[in-house]
GROMACS .gro file of C-alpha atoms in nm:
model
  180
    1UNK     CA    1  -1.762   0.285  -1.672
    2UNK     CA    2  -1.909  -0.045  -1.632
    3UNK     CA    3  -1.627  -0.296  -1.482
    4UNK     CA    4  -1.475  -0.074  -1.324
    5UNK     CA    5  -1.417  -0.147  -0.934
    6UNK     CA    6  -1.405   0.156  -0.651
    7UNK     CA    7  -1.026   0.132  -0.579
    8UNK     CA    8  -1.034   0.179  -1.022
    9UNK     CA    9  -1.071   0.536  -0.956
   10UNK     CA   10  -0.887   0.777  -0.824
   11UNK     CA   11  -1.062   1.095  -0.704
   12UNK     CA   12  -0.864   1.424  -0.716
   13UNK     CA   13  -1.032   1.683  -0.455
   14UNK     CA   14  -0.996   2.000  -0.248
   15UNK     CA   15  -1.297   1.892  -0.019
   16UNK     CA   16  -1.377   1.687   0.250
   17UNK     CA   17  -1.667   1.647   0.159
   18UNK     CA   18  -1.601   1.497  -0.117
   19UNK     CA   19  -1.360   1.255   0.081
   20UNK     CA   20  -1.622   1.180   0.323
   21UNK     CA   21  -1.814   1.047   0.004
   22UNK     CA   22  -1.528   0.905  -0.202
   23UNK     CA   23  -1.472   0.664   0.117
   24UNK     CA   24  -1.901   0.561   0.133
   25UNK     CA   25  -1.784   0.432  -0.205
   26UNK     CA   26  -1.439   0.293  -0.178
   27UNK     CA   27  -1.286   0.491  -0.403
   28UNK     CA   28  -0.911   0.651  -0.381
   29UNK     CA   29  -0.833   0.975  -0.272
   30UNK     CA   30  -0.549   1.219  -0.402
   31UNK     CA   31  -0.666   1.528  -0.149
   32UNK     CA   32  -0.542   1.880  -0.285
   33UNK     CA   33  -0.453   2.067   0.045
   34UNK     CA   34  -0.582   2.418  -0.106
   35UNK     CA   35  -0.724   2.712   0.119
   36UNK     CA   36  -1.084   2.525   0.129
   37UNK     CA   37  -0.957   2.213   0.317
   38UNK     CA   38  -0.730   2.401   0.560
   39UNK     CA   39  -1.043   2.653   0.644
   40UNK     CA   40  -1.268   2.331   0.677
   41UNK     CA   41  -1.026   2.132   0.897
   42UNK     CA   42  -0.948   2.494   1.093
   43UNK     CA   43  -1.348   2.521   1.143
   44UNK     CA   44  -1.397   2.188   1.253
   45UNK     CA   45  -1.122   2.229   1.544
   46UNK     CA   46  -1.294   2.559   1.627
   47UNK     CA   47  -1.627   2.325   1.674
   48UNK     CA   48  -1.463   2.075   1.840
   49UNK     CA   49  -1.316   2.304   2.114
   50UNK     CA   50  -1.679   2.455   2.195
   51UNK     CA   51  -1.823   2.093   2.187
   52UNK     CA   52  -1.573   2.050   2.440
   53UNK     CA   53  -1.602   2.397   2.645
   54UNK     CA   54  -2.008   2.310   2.653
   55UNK     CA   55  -1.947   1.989   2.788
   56UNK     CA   56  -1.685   2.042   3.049
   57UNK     CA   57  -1.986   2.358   3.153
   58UNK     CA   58  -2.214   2.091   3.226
   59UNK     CA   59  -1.969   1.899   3.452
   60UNK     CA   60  -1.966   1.920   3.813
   61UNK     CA   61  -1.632   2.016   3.985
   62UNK     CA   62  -1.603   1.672   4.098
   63UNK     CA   63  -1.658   1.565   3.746
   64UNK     CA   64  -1.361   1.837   3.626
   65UNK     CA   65  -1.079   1.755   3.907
   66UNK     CA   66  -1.149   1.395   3.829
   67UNK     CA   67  -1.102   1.409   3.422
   68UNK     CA   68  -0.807   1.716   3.459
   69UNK     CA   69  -0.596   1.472   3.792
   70UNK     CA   70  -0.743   1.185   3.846
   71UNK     CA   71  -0.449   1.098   4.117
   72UNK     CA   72  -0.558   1.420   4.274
   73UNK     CA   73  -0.985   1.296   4.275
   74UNK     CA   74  -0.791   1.007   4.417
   75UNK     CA   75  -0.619   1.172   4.754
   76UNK     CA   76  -0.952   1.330   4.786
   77UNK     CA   77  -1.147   1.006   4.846
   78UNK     CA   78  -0.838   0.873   5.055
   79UNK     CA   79  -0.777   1.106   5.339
   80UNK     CA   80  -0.507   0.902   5.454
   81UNK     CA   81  -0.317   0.894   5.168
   82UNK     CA   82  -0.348   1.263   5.049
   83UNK     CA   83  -0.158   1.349   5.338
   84UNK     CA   84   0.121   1.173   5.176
   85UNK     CA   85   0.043   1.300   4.809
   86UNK     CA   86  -0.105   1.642   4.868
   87UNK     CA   87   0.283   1.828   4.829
   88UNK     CA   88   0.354   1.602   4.464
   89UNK     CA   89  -0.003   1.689   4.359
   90UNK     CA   90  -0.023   2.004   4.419
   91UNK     CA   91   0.344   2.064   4.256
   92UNK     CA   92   0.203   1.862   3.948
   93UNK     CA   93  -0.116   2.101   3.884
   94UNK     CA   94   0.075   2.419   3.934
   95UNK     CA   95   0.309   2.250   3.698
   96UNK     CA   96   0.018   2.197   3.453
   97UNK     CA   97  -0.141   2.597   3.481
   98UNK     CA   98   0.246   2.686   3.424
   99UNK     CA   99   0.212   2.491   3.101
  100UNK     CA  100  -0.143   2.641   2.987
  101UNK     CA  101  -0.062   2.934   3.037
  102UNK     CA  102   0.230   2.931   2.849
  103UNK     CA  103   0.055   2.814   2.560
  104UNK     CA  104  -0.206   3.053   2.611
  105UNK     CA  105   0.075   3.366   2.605
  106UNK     CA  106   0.214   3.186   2.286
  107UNK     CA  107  -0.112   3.134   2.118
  108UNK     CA  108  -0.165   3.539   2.175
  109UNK     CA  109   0.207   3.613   2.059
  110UNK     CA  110   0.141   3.426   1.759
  111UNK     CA  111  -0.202   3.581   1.689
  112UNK     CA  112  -0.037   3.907   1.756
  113UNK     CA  113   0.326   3.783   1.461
  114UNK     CA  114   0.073   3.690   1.225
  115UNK     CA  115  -0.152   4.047   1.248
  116UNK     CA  116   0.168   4.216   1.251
  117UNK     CA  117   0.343   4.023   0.937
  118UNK     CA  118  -0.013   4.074   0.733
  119UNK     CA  119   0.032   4.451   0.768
  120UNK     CA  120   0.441   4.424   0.639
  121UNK     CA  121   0.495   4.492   0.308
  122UNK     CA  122   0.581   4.136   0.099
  123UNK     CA  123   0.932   4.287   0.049
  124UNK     CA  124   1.060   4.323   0.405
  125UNK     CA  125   0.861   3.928   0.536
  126UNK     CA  126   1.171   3.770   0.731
  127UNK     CA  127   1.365   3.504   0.528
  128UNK     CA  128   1.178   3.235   0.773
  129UNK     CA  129   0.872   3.219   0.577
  130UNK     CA  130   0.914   2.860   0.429
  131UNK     CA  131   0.983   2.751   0.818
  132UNK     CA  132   0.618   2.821   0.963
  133UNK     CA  133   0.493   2.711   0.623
  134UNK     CA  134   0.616   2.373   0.668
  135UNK     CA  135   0.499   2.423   0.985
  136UNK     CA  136   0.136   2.469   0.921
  137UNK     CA  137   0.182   2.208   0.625
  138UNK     CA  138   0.259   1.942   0.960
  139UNK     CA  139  -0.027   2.138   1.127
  140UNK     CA  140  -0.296   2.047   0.865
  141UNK     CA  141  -0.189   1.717   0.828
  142UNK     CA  142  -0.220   1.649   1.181
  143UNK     CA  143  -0.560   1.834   1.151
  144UNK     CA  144  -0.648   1.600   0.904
  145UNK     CA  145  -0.542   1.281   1.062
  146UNK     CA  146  -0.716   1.405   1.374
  147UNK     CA  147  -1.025   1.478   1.118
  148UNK     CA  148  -0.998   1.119   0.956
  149UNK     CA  149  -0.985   0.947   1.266
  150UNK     CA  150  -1.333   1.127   1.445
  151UNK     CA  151  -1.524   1.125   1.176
  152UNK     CA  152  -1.422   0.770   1.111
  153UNK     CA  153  -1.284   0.809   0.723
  154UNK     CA  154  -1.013   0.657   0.592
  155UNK     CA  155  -0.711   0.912   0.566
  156UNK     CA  156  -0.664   0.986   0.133
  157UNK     CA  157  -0.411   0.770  -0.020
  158UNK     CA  158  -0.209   1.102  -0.109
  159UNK     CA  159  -0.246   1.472   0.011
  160UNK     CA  160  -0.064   1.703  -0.252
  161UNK     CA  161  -0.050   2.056  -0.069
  162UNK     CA  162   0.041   2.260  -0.403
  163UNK     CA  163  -0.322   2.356  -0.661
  164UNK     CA  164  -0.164   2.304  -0.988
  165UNK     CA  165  -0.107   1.939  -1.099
  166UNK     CA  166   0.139   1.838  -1.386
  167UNK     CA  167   0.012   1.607  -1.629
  168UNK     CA  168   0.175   1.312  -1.830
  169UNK     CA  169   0.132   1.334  -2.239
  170UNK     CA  170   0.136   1.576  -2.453
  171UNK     CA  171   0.007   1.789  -2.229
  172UNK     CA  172   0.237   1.769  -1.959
  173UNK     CA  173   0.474   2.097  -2.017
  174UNK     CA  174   0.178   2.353  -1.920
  175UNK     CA  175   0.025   2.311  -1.556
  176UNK     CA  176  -0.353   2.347  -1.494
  177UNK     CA  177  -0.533   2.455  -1.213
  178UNK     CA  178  -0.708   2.207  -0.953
  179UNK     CA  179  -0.975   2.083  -1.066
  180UNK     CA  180  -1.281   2.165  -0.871
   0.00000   0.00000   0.00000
């Protein structure tokens, strides 16, 4: 392979791994969306929220109100104003519990679809299947965008979300699996 240059190759993957190396060497990326990267990228959120549970532990209240409202850390260290602002803050953090814990209910709701569709038979699954699958397709894309961008990677030049690619030639009428 001698003259070849990095952006001469294109890699064809299901890991991010091998992304994460592909990019140390400038080479292209075609990154097959399979079970393996959507259980990576749905691990690394998981870590990512206790990273951030542990560190907002470690915070002082102080520390919390003044990352969560910083207006409202504000009116605290300005007794005159927060007379003024205490009624508009107050109304915008009950506003923003409203809002997580509406999430939180439809996080549980959805936990409790998705047990309750695994235990239907395939033959009576609601005609909106193809919905939440697109769905989770713009999930895991935004997964891996958020991904790209802490880990400092380059996002892949293409993301194919299907296993079996079609080839040109002679060979082109019969798919293959991935390759691995």
């Amino acid at each position: 392979f001698q003259g070849l240059a990095p952006r001469d190759v294109l890699l064809v993957t299901g890991s991010l791994g091998d992304l994460v190396e592909a990019s140390q060497h400038g080479a292209d990326v075609l990154l097959l969306l399979d079970a393996d990267v959507k259980q990576q990228l749905r691990t690394w959120t998981e870590v990512e929220a206790r990273h951030e549970t542990q560190r907002r532990k470690t915070m002082s209240v102080s520390q919390r109100v003044a990352e969560d409202s910083p207006r409202m850390m504000a009116a605290a260290n300005n007794p005159f104003l927060s007379v003024f602002q205490l009624p508009s803050l107050l109304a915008e953090a009950a506003a923003s519990n409203r809002k997580h814990r509406e999430m939180k209910e439809r996080e549980q709701r959805s936990k409790a679809a998705a047990a309750a569709t695994a235990s239907v038979p395939p033959a009576e699954v609601p005609e909106e299947e193809p919905k939440m699958e697109e769905k989770v397709a713009d999930d895991v894309t935004e997964l891996l965008d958020r991904w790209c961008k802490a880990t400092k990677v380059p996002l892949p030049v293409a993301v194919m979300s299907s296993s079996t690619l079609y080839w040109d030639g002679p060979e082109k009428e019969t798919p293959t699996a991935a390759l691995r």
